[in-house]
C-alpha cells in the first residue's frame, strides 16, 4: 500500500511548500485540502493548478485524495452542510462540491471526500436530513459521472452518517457507482466499531482510507500514530492481506503548529512497524 499525508495539517504553509515537505518526509502522496488557504475550487485559477502540477512533478509525489470535507472558506468544517435548514445556505455546500469535482478532474484526482451530510439540525428529523442529503448527493453524483471522479462519503461521529451500517443503508438509496466510501479508521473506532473487522465489509466500496490514532476513551481527537489506543497494525494488516495497493492518508489536522515534525514522526512510526 501507499501512504499519504493530508495538507489540512499544513494550513500555516503554502500548498507547494507542504508538498515539498511531505515528499522530503518520505510520503508517496499528499491529500490536497480543497479549501482556503490551499486550493479553494470556486476561485481556483489555471496558474494555481499549474503550480501544483509542477510541485508534484518536481517532488515526484502523487495526490492521494482531494479533501472536500472541510469548508472554512465559508464558515467552518461542517457548515454549510448538505442538510442546512436554509435552502440557500445548503446550496452553497452543493455548489462548492460541484466545483471541487471540476478541480479534481483538472488535477486528475480520482476521488474527493465529503462530509456525511452534516450535523442534524435540532429542528429537523433524521428522516428529513436523510432525504435532503440524498437530494444533494444525487445532483453531485450526476456531475461526478460527467467528470469521472468518485465522491467518497466519510462517516464521522456526531454527523448524519456515523457507522458502517448507516453508510451501507445510504448506498442502497443512491443510484450511482460514483458514490463510495472514504474509510476513516479513527472515526469508526470512535463509534465503537473495529476498523480492522470493517475492512472486509467495506473494501469493495472503499478506494481510499484515512488513518490517525484515537485516545482510549474513543473521544474524536485525531492523535499521532502510536499515542492512542487503536490497533493500527491490525488495521493495516487487514489491508495488506487483501493486497490493497492504494493510498492510506494520515490525517492529523490538529497538529498545525508542528506539522512537519508530526508528519515525519508518523512516517517514522510506519517505518518502525514495517509498513513503509
mmCIF file with all atom_site columns, C-alpha atoms in Angstrom, residues 40-231:
data_model
loop_
_atom_site.group_PDB
_atom_site.id
_atom_site.type_symbol
_atom_site.label_atom_id
_atom_site.label_alt_id
_atom_site.label_comp_id
_atom_site.label_asym_id
_atom_site.label_entity_id
_atom_site.label_seq_id
_atom_site.pdbx_PDB_ins_code
_atom_site.Cartn_x
_atom_site.Cartn_y
_atom_site.Cartn_z
_atom_site.occupancy
_atom_site.B_iso_or_equiv
_atom_site.pdbx_formal_charge
_atom_site.auth_seq_id
_atom_site.auth_comp_id
_atom_site.auth_asym_id
_atom_site.auth_atom_id
_atom_site.pdbx_PDB_model_num
ATOM 1   C CA . UNK A 1 40  ? -10.309 26.574 -2.999  1.00 0.00 ? 40  UNK A CA 1
ATOM 2   C CA . UNK A 1 41  ? -12.209 25.225 -6.032  1.00 0.00 ? 41  UNK A CA 1
ATOM 3   C CA . UNK A 1 42  ? -14.713 28.073 -6.556  1.00 0.00 ? 42  UNK A CA 1
ATOM 4   C CA . UNK A 1 43  ? -11.831 30.517 -7.101  1.00 0.00 ? 43  UNK A CA 1
ATOM 5   C CA . UNK A 1 44  ? -9.053  28.161 -8.299  1.00 0.00 ? 44  UNK A CA 1
ATOM 6   C CA . UNK A 1 45  ? -7.078  29.565 -11.233 1.00 0.00 ? 45  UNK A CA 1
ATOM 7   C CA . UNK A 1 46  ? -5.162  27.939 -14.056 1.00 0.00 ? 46  UNK A CA 1
ATOM 8   C CA . UNK A 1 47  ? -1.957  29.313 -12.548 1.00 0.00 ? 47  UNK A CA 1
ATOM 9   C CA . UNK A 1 48  ? -2.663  27.599 -9.220  1.00 0.00 ? 48  UNK A CA 1
ATOM 10  C CA . UNK A 1 49  ? -3.393  24.309 -10.971 1.00 0.00 ? 49  UNK A CA 1
ATOM 11  C CA . UNK A 1 50  ? -0.164  24.637 -12.969 1.00 0.00 ? 50  UNK A CA 1
ATOM 12  C CA . UNK A 1 51  ? 1.901   25.409 -9.856  1.00 0.00 ? 51  UNK A CA 1
ATOM 13  C CA . UNK A 1 52  ? 0.521   22.360 -8.071  1.00 0.00 ? 52  UNK A CA 1
ATOM 14  C CA . UNK A 1 53  ? 1.242   20.115 -11.040 1.00 0.00 ? 53  UNK A CA 1
ATOM 15  C CA . UNK A 1 54  ? 4.798   21.447 -11.178 1.00 0.00 ? 54  UNK A CA 1
ATOM 16  C CA . UNK A 1 55  ? 5.296   20.896 -7.440  1.00 0.00 ? 55  UNK A CA 1
ATOM 17  C CA . UNK A 1 56  ? 4.030   17.334 -7.663  1.00 0.00 ? 56  UNK A CA 1
ATOM 18  C CA . UNK A 1 57  ? 6.219   16.549 -10.650 1.00 0.00 ? 57  UNK A CA 1
ATOM 19  C CA . UNK A 1 58  ? 9.371   18.148 -9.249  1.00 0.00 ? 58  UNK A CA 1
ATOM 20  C CA . UNK A 1 59  ? 8.957   16.317 -5.937  1.00 0.00 ? 59  UNK A CA 1
ATOM 21  C CA . UNK A 1 60  ? 7.905   13.002 -7.534  1.00 0.00 ? 60  UNK A CA 1
ATOM 22  C CA . UNK A 1 61  ? 4.795   12.697 -5.380  1.00 0.00 ? 61  UNK A CA 1
ATOM 23  C CA . UNK A 1 62  ? 1.170   11.885 -6.225  1.00 0.00 ? 62  UNK A CA 1
ATOM 24  C CA . UNK A 1 63  ? -2.200  13.121 -4.961  1.00 0.00 ? 63  UNK A CA 1
ATOM 25  C CA . UNK A 1 64  ? -3.826  10.589 -2.651  1.00 0.00 ? 64  UNK A CA 1
ATOM 26  C CA . UNK A 1 65  ? -7.229  12.308 -2.414  1.00 0.00 ? 65  UNK A CA 1
ATOM 27  C CA . UNK A 1 66  ? -8.999  15.640 -2.637  1.00 0.00 ? 66  UNK A CA 1
ATOM 28  C CA . UNK A 1 67  ? -10.342 16.724 0.758   1.00 0.00 ? 67  UNK A CA 1
ATOM 29  C CA . UNK A 1 68  ? -13.659 18.455 0.071   1.00 0.00 ? 68  UNK A CA 1
ATOM 30  C CA . UNK A 1 69  ? -14.943 17.891 3.609   1.00 0.00 ? 69  UNK A CA 1
ATOM 31  C CA . UNK A 1 70  ? -13.600 20.961 5.398   1.00 0.00 ? 70  UNK A CA 1
ATOM 32  C CA . UNK A 1 71  ? -15.037 24.290 4.274   1.00 0.00 ? 71  UNK A CA 1
ATOM 33  C CA . UNK A 1 72  ? -13.608 27.106 6.365   1.00 0.00 ? 72  UNK A CA 1
ATOM 34  C CA . UNK A 1 73  ? -13.665 29.421 3.341   1.00 0.00 ? 73  UNK A CA 1
ATOM 35  C CA . UNK A 1 74  ? -17.386 29.911 4.053   1.00 0.00 ? 74  UNK A CA 1
ATOM 36  C CA . UNK A 1 75  ? -17.810 29.127 7.765   1.00 0.00 ? 75  UNK A CA 1
ATOM 37  C CA . UNK A 1 76  ? -16.206 26.056 9.388   1.00 0.00 ? 76  UNK A CA 1
ATOM 38  C CA . UNK A 1 77  ? -15.506 22.352 8.907   1.00 0.00 ? 77  UNK A CA 1
ATOM 39  C CA . UNK A 1 78  ? -19.179 21.342 8.963   1.00 0.00 ? 78  UNK A CA 1
ATOM 40  C CA . UNK A 1 79  ? -21.102 24.407 7.808   1.00 0.00 ? 79  UNK A CA 1
ATOM 41  C CA . UNK A 1 80  ? -22.635 24.949 5.407   1.00 0.00 ? 80  UNK A CA 1
ATOM 42  C CA . UNK A 1 81  ? -23.615 21.284 5.276   1.00 0.00 ? 81  UNK A CA 1
ATOM 43  C CA . UNK A 1 82  ? -25.749 19.269 2.874   1.00 0.00 ? 82  UNK A CA 1
ATOM 44  C CA . UNK A 1 83  ? -28.590 19.382 5.414   1.00 0.00 ? 83  UNK A CA 1
ATOM 45  C CA . UNK A 1 84  ? -28.846 23.019 6.453   1.00 0.00 ? 84  UNK A CA 1
ATOM 46  C CA . UNK A 1 85  ? -32.475 24.040 7.122   1.00 0.00 ? 85  UNK A CA 1
ATOM 47  C CA . UNK A 1 86  ? -31.953 27.147 4.955   1.00 0.00 ? 86  UNK A CA 1
ATOM 48  C CA . UNK A 1 87  ? -32.043 26.055 1.313   1.00 0.00 ? 87  UNK A CA 1
ATOM 49  C CA . UNK A 1 88  ? -29.802 28.872 0.067   1.00 0.00 ? 88  UNK A CA 1
ATOM 50  C CA . UNK A 1 89  ? -27.144 28.098 2.657   1.00 0.00 ? 89  UNK A CA 1
ATOM 51  C CA . UNK A 1 90  ? -27.402 24.392 1.858   1.00 0.00 ? 90  UNK A CA 1
ATOM 52  C CA . UNK A 1 91  ? -26.954 25.274 -1.813  1.00 0.00 ? 91  UNK A CA 1
ATOM 53  C CA . UNK A 1 92  ? -23.529 26.735 -1.031  1.00 0.00 ? 92  UNK A CA 1
ATOM 54  C CA . UNK A 1 93  ? -22.275 23.294 0.069   1.00 0.00 ? 93  UNK A CA 1
ATOM 55  C CA . UNK A 1 94  ? -23.642 21.614 -3.047  1.00 0.00 ? 94  UNK A CA 1
ATOM 56  C CA . UNK A 1 95  ? -22.170 24.241 -5.366  1.00 0.00 ? 95  UNK A CA 1
ATOM 57  C CA . UNK A 1 96  ? -18.800 24.008 -3.605  1.00 0.00 ? 96  UNK A CA 1
ATOM 58  C CA . UNK A 1 97  ? -18.798 20.222 -4.044  1.00 0.00 ? 97  UNK A CA 1
ATOM 59  C CA . UNK A 1 98  ? -19.619 20.545 -7.741  1.00 0.00 ? 98  UNK A CA 1
ATOM 60  C CA . UNK A 1 99  ? -16.684 22.929 -8.111  1.00 0.00 ? 99  UNK A CA 1
ATOM 61  C CA . UNK A 1 100 ? -14.442 20.520 -6.179  1.00 0.00 ? 100 UNK A CA 1
ATOM 62  C CA . UNK A 1 101 ? -15.280 17.778 -8.662  1.00 0.00 ? 101 UNK A CA 1
ATOM 63  C CA . UNK A 1 102 ? -14.244 20.019 -11.547 1.00 0.00 ? 102 UNK A CA 1
ATOM 64  C CA . UNK A 1 103 ? -10.974 20.913 -9.826  1.00 0.00 ? 103 UNK A CA 1
ATOM 65  C CA . UNK A 1 104 ? -10.288 17.251 -9.069  1.00 0.00 ? 104 UNK A CA 1
ATOM 66  C CA . UNK A 1 105 ? -10.803 16.409 -12.729 1.00 0.00 ? 105 UNK A CA 1
ATOM 67  C CA . UNK A 1 106 ? -8.406  19.212 -13.737 1.00 0.00 ? 106 UNK A CA 1
ATOM 68  C CA . UNK A 1 107 ? -5.735  17.668 -11.482 1.00 0.00 ? 107 UNK A CA 1
ATOM 69  C CA . UNK A 1 108 ? -6.532  14.033 -12.364 1.00 0.00 ? 108 UNK A CA 1
ATOM 70  C CA . UNK A 1 109 ? -7.532  13.290 -8.765  1.00 0.00 ? 109 UNK A CA 1
ATOM 71  C CA . UNK A 1 110 ? -9.600  10.083 -8.825  1.00 0.00 ? 110 UNK A CA 1
ATOM 72  C CA . UNK A 1 111 ? -11.830 10.979 -5.873  1.00 0.00 ? 111 UNK A CA 1
ATOM 73  C CA . UNK A 1 112 ? -12.829 13.627 -3.363  1.00 0.00 ? 112 UNK A CA 1
ATOM 74  C CA . UNK A 1 113 ? -14.004 13.015 0.201   1.00 0.00 ? 113 UNK A CA 1
ATOM 75  C CA . UNK A 1 114 ? -17.054 14.841 1.560   1.00 0.00 ? 114 UNK A CA 1
ATOM 76  C CA . UNK A 1 115 ? -18.858 15.218 4.866   1.00 0.00 ? 115 UNK A CA 1
ATOM 77  C CA . UNK A 1 116 ? -21.590 12.645 5.566   1.00 0.00 ? 116 UNK A CA 1
ATOM 78  C CA . UNK A 1 117 ? -24.492 15.066 5.415   1.00 0.00 ? 117 UNK A CA 1
ATOM 79  C CA . UNK A 1 118 ? -23.599 17.204 8.395   1.00 0.00 ? 118 UNK A CA 1
ATOM 80  C CA . UNK A 1 119 ? -24.869 17.756 11.931  1.00 0.00 ? 119 UNK A CA 1
ATOM 81  C CA . UNK A 1 120 ? -28.616 17.043 12.077  1.00 0.00 ? 120 UNK A CA 1
ATOM 82  C CA . UNK A 1 121 ? -30.421 20.355 12.774  1.00 0.00 ? 121 UNK A CA 1
ATOM 83  C CA . UNK A 1 122 ? -32.236 20.305 16.111  1.00 0.00 ? 122 UNK A CA 1
ATOM 84  C CA . UNK A 1 123 ? -35.492 21.363 14.486  1.00 0.00 ? 123 UNK A CA 1
ATOM 85  C CA . UNK A 1 124 ? -35.386 18.661 11.806  1.00 0.00 ? 124 UNK A CA 1
ATOM 86  C CA . UNK A 1 125 ? -35.926 14.899 11.868  1.00 0.00 ? 125 UNK A CA 1
ATOM 87  C CA . UNK A 1 126 ? -33.389 12.295 10.817  1.00 0.00 ? 126 UNK A CA 1
ATOM 88  C CA . UNK A 1 127 ? -35.733 11.291 8.006   1.00 0.00 ? 127 UNK A CA 1
ATOM 89  C CA . UNK A 1 128 ? -35.768 14.860 6.662   1.00 0.00 ? 128 UNK A CA 1
ATOM 90  C CA . UNK A 1 129 ? -31.983 15.037 6.952   1.00 0.00 ? 129 UNK A CA 1
ATOM 91  C CA . UNK A 1 130 ? -31.503 11.777 5.022   1.00 0.00 ? 130 UNK A CA 1
ATOM 92  C CA . UNK A 1 131 ? -33.890 12.808 2.273   1.00 0.00 ? 131 UNK A CA 1
ATOM 93  C CA . UNK A 1 132 ? -32.200 16.194 1.972   1.00 0.00 ? 132 UNK A CA 1
ATOM 94  C CA . UNK A 1 133 ? -28.701 14.697 1.899   1.00 0.00 ? 133 UNK A CA 1
ATOM 95  C CA . UNK A 1 134 ? -29.729 12.221 -0.779  1.00 0.00 ? 134 UNK A CA 1
ATOM 96  C CA . UNK A 1 135 ? -31.177 15.043 -2.898  1.00 0.00 ? 135 UNK A CA 1
ATOM 97  C CA . UNK A 1 136 ? -27.824 16.816 -2.769  1.00 0.00 ? 136 UNK A CA 1
ATOM 98  C CA . UNK A 1 137 ? -25.857 13.621 -3.378  1.00 0.00 ? 137 UNK A CA 1
ATOM 99  C CA . UNK A 1 138 ? -27.862 12.788 -6.463  1.00 0.00 ? 138 UNK A CA 1
ATOM 100 C CA . UNK A 1 139 ? -27.009 16.134 -8.019  1.00 0.00 ? 139 UNK A CA 1
ATOM 101 C CA . UNK A 1 140 ? -23.361 15.728 -7.054  1.00 0.00 ? 140 UNK A CA 1
ATOM 102 C CA . UNK A 1 141 ? -23.329 12.170 -8.435  1.00 0.00 ? 141 UNK A CA 1
ATOM 103 C CA . UNK A 1 142 ? -24.516 13.380 -11.819 1.00 0.00 ? 142 UNK A CA 1
ATOM 104 C CA . UNK A 1 143 ? -21.577 15.784 -12.057 1.00 0.00 ? 143 UNK A CA 1
ATOM 105 C CA . UNK A 1 144 ? -19.217 13.083 -10.742 1.00 0.00 ? 144 UNK A CA 1
ATOM 106 C CA . UNK A 1 145 ? -20.299 10.766 -13.523 1.00 0.00 ? 145 UNK A CA 1
ATOM 107 C CA . UNK A 1 146 ? -19.744 13.520 -16.096 1.00 0.00 ? 146 UNK A CA 1
ATOM 108 C CA . UNK A 1 147 ? -16.180 14.333 -14.964 1.00 0.00 ? 147 UNK A CA 1
ATOM 109 C CA . UNK A 1 148 ? -15.107 10.813 -13.961 1.00 0.00 ? 148 UNK A CA 1
ATOM 110 C CA . UNK A 1 149 ? -14.359 11.489 -10.281 1.00 0.00 ? 149 UNK A CA 1
ATOM 111 C CA . UNK A 1 150 ? -15.656 9.446  -7.344  1.00 0.00 ? 150 UNK A CA 1
ATOM 112 C CA . UNK A 1 151 ? -17.389 11.080 -4.369  1.00 0.00 ? 151 UNK A CA 1
ATOM 113 C CA . UNK A 1 152 ? -16.361 9.444  -1.094  1.00 0.00 ? 152 UNK A CA 1
ATOM 114 C CA . UNK A 1 153 ? -18.767 9.909  1.792   1.00 0.00 ? 153 UNK A CA 1
ATOM 115 C CA . UNK A 1 154 ? -16.759 9.914  5.041   1.00 0.00 ? 154 UNK A CA 1
ATOM 116 C CA . UNK A 1 155 ? -18.711 8.665  8.085   1.00 0.00 ? 155 UNK A CA 1
ATOM 117 C CA . UNK A 1 156 ? -17.906 10.735 11.170  1.00 0.00 ? 156 UNK A CA 1
ATOM 118 C CA . UNK A 1 157 ? -19.048 10.762 14.812  1.00 0.00 ? 157 UNK A CA 1
ATOM 119 C CA . UNK A 1 158 ? -21.953 13.124 15.606  1.00 0.00 ? 158 UNK A CA 1
ATOM 120 C CA . UNK A 1 159 ? -22.865 13.685 11.949  1.00 0.00 ? 159 UNK A CA 1
ATOM 121 C CA . UNK A 1 160 ? -25.709 12.211 9.904   1.00 0.00 ? 160 UNK A CA 1
ATOM 122 C CA . UNK A 1 161 ? -23.774 9.109  8.810   1.00 0.00 ? 161 UNK A CA 1
ATOM 123 C CA . UNK A 1 162 ? -21.639 7.766  11.666  1.00 0.00 ? 162 UNK A CA 1
ATOM 124 C CA . UNK A 1 163 ? -21.474 3.984  11.330  1.00 0.00 ? 163 UNK A CA 1
ATOM 125 C CA . UNK A 1 164 ? -20.749 1.393  8.657   1.00 0.00 ? 164 UNK A CA 1
ATOM 126 C CA . UNK A 1 165 ? -24.371 0.241  8.747   1.00 0.00 ? 165 UNK A CA 1
ATOM 127 C CA . UNK A 1 166 ? -25.627 3.788  8.148   1.00 0.00 ? 166 UNK A CA 1
ATOM 128 C CA . UNK A 1 167 ? -23.212 4.143  5.237   1.00 0.00 ? 167 UNK A CA 1
ATOM 129 C CA . UNK A 1 168 ? -24.409 0.894  3.640   1.00 0.00 ? 168 UNK A CA 1
ATOM 130 C CA . UNK A 1 169 ? -28.023 1.984  4.089   1.00 0.00 ? 169 UNK A CA 1
ATOM 131 C CA . UNK A 1 170 ? -27.166 5.240  2.310   1.00 0.00 ? 170 UNK A CA 1
ATOM 132 C CA . UNK A 1 171 ? -25.657 3.386  -0.643  1.00 0.00 ? 171 UNK A CA 1
ATOM 133 C CA . UNK A 1 172 ? -28.893 1.476  -1.110  1.00 0.00 ? 172 UNK A CA 1
ATOM 134 C CA . UNK A 1 173 ? -30.729 4.765  -1.595  1.00 0.00 ? 173 UNK A CA 1
ATOM 135 C CA . UNK A 1 174 ? -28.334 6.434  -4.067  1.00 0.00 ? 174 UNK A CA 1
ATOM 136 C CA . UNK A 1 175 ? -28.253 5.042  -7.587  1.00 0.00 ? 175 UNK A CA 1
ATOM 137 C CA . UNK A 1 176 ? -24.692 5.850  -8.641  1.00 0.00 ? 176 UNK A CA 1
ATOM 138 C CA . UNK A 1 177 ? -21.479 3.839  -8.680  1.00 0.00 ? 177 UNK A CA 1
ATOM 139 C CA . UNK A 1 178 ? -19.602 7.139  -8.181  1.00 0.00 ? 178 UNK A CA 1
ATOM 140 C CA . UNK A 1 179 ? -20.779 7.404  -4.551  1.00 0.00 ? 179 UNK A CA 1
ATOM 141 C CA . UNK A 1 180 ? -18.338 5.397  -2.425  1.00 0.00 ? 180 UNK A CA 1
ATOM 142 C CA . UNK A 1 181 ? -16.652 5.417  0.996   1.00 0.00 ? 181 UNK A CA 1
ATOM 143 C CA . UNK A 1 182 ? -13.775 7.349  2.489   1.00 0.00 ? 182 UNK A CA 1
ATOM 144 C CA . UNK A 1 183 ? -12.952 4.871  5.256   1.00 0.00 ? 183 UNK A CA 1
ATOM 145 C CA . UNK A 1 184 ? -11.606 6.812  8.226   1.00 0.00 ? 184 UNK A CA 1
ATOM 146 C CA . UNK A 1 185 ? -10.342 4.182  10.660  1.00 0.00 ? 185 UNK A CA 1
ATOM 147 C CA . UNK A 1 186 ? -10.363 6.518  13.648  1.00 0.00 ? 186 UNK A CA 1
ATOM 148 C CA . UNK A 1 187 ? -13.914 7.653  13.022  1.00 0.00 ? 187 UNK A CA 1
ATOM 149 C CA . UNK A 1 188 ? -15.216 4.087  13.065  1.00 0.00 ? 188 UNK A CA 1
ATOM 150 C CA . UNK A 1 189 ? -13.219 3.374  16.225  1.00 0.00 ? 189 UNK A CA 1
ATOM 151 C CA . UNK A 1 190 ? -14.878 6.391  17.896  1.00 0.00 ? 190 UNK A CA 1
ATOM 152 C CA . UNK A 1 191 ? -18.346 4.896  17.344  1.00 0.00 ? 191 UNK A CA 1
ATOM 153 C CA . UNK A 1 192 ? -17.352 1.534  18.866  1.00 0.00 ? 192 UNK A CA 1
ATOM 154 C CA . UNK A 1 193 ? -16.629 -0.291 15.632  1.00 0.00 ? 193 UNK A CA 1
ATOM 155 C CA . UNK A 1 194 ? -13.498 -2.292 14.885  1.00 0.00 ? 194 UNK A CA 1
ATOM 156 C CA . UNK A 1 195 ? -11.719 -0.762 11.863  1.00 0.00 ? 195 UNK A CA 1
ATOM 157 C CA . UNK A 1 196 ? -9.813  -3.980 11.117  1.00 0.00 ? 196 UNK A CA 1
ATOM 158 C CA . UNK A 1 197 ? -13.006 -6.040 11.071  1.00 0.00 ? 197 UNK A CA 1
ATOM 159 C CA . UNK A 1 198 ? -14.783 -3.475 8.883   1.00 0.00 ? 198 UNK A CA 1
ATOM 160 C CA . UNK A 1 199 ? -12.199 -3.711 6.099   1.00 0.00 ? 199 UNK A CA 1
ATOM 161 C CA . UNK A 1 200 ? -13.869 -6.883 4.792   1.00 0.00 ? 200 UNK A CA 1
ATOM 162 C CA . UNK A 1 201 ? -17.341 -5.331 4.948   1.00 0.00 ? 201 UNK A CA 1
ATOM 163 C CA . UNK A 1 202 ? -16.484 -2.099 3.150   1.00 0.00 ? 202 UNK A CA 1
ATOM 164 C CA . UNK A 1 203 ? -13.477 -2.854 0.947   1.00 0.00 ? 203 UNK A CA 1
ATOM 165 C CA . UNK A 1 204 ? -15.483 -3.100 -2.275  1.00 0.00 ? 204 UNK A CA 1
ATOM 166 C CA . UNK A 1 205 ? -16.799 0.437  -1.725  1.00 0.00 ? 205 UNK A CA 1
ATOM 167 C CA . UNK A 1 206 ? -13.523 1.953  -0.494  1.00 0.00 ? 206 UNK A CA 1
ATOM 168 C CA . UNK A 1 207 ? -10.825 3.333  -2.800  1.00 0.00 ? 207 UNK A CA 1
ATOM 169 C CA . UNK A 1 208 ? -9.156  5.436  -0.076  1.00 0.00 ? 208 UNK A CA 1
ATOM 170 C CA . UNK A 1 209 ? -8.514  5.288  3.670   1.00 0.00 ? 209 UNK A CA 1
ATOM 171 C CA . UNK A 1 210 ? -7.790  7.840  6.386   1.00 0.00 ? 210 UNK A CA 1
ATOM 172 C CA . UNK A 1 211 ? -5.716  6.871  9.391   1.00 0.00 ? 211 UNK A CA 1
ATOM 173 C CA . UNK A 1 212 ? -4.962  8.511  12.726  1.00 0.00 ? 212 UNK A CA 1
ATOM 174 C CA . UNK A 1 213 ? -4.813  7.208  16.270  1.00 0.00 ? 213 UNK A CA 1
ATOM 175 C CA . UNK A 1 214 ? -7.619  7.817  18.798  1.00 0.00 ? 214 UNK A CA 1
ATOM 176 C CA . UNK A 1 215 ? -7.480  8.007  22.631  1.00 0.00 ? 215 UNK A CA 1
ATOM 177 C CA . UNK A 1 216 ? -8.541  5.007  24.718  1.00 0.00 ? 216 UNK A CA 1
ATOM 178 C CA . UNK A 1 217 ? -11.854 6.634  25.685  1.00 0.00 ? 217 UNK A CA 1
ATOM 179 C CA . UNK A 1 218 ? -12.677 6.852  21.933  1.00 0.00 ? 218 UNK A CA 1
ATOM 180 C CA . UNK A 1 219 ? -13.002 10.637 22.013  1.00 0.00 ? 219 UNK A CA 1
ATOM 181 C CA . UNK A 1 220 ? -12.947 12.054 18.495  1.00 0.00 ? 220 UNK A CA 1
ATOM 182 C CA . UNK A 1 221 ? -9.449  13.502 18.744  1.00 0.00 ? 221 UNK A CA 1
ATOM 183 C CA . UNK A 1 222 ? -7.055  12.832 15.864  1.00 0.00 ? 222 UNK A CA 1
ATOM 184 C CA . UNK A 1 223 ? -3.914  11.646 17.652  1.00 0.00 ? 223 UNK A CA 1
ATOM 185 C CA . UNK A 1 224 ? -0.391  10.830 16.485  1.00 0.00 ? 224 UNK A CA 1
ATOM 186 C CA . UNK A 1 225 ? 0.131   7.219  15.433  1.00 0.00 ? 225 UNK A CA 1
ATOM 187 C CA . UNK A 1 226 ? 1.106   5.143  18.461  1.00 0.00 ? 226 UNK A CA 1
ATOM 188 C CA . UNK A 1 227 ? -0.078  7.707  21.002  1.00 0.00 ? 227 UNK A CA 1
ATOM 189 C CA . UNK A 1 228 ? -3.639  6.390  21.169  1.00 0.00 ? 228 UNK A CA 1
ATOM 190 C CA . UNK A 1 229 ? -5.342  3.028  21.697  1.00 0.00 ? 229 UNK A CA 1
ATOM 191 C CA . UNK A 1 230 ? -6.168  1.834  18.178  1.00 0.00 ? 230 UNK A CA 1
ATOM 192 C CA . UNK A 1 231 ? -4.806  -1.416 16.772  1.00 0.00 ? 231 UNK A CA 1
#
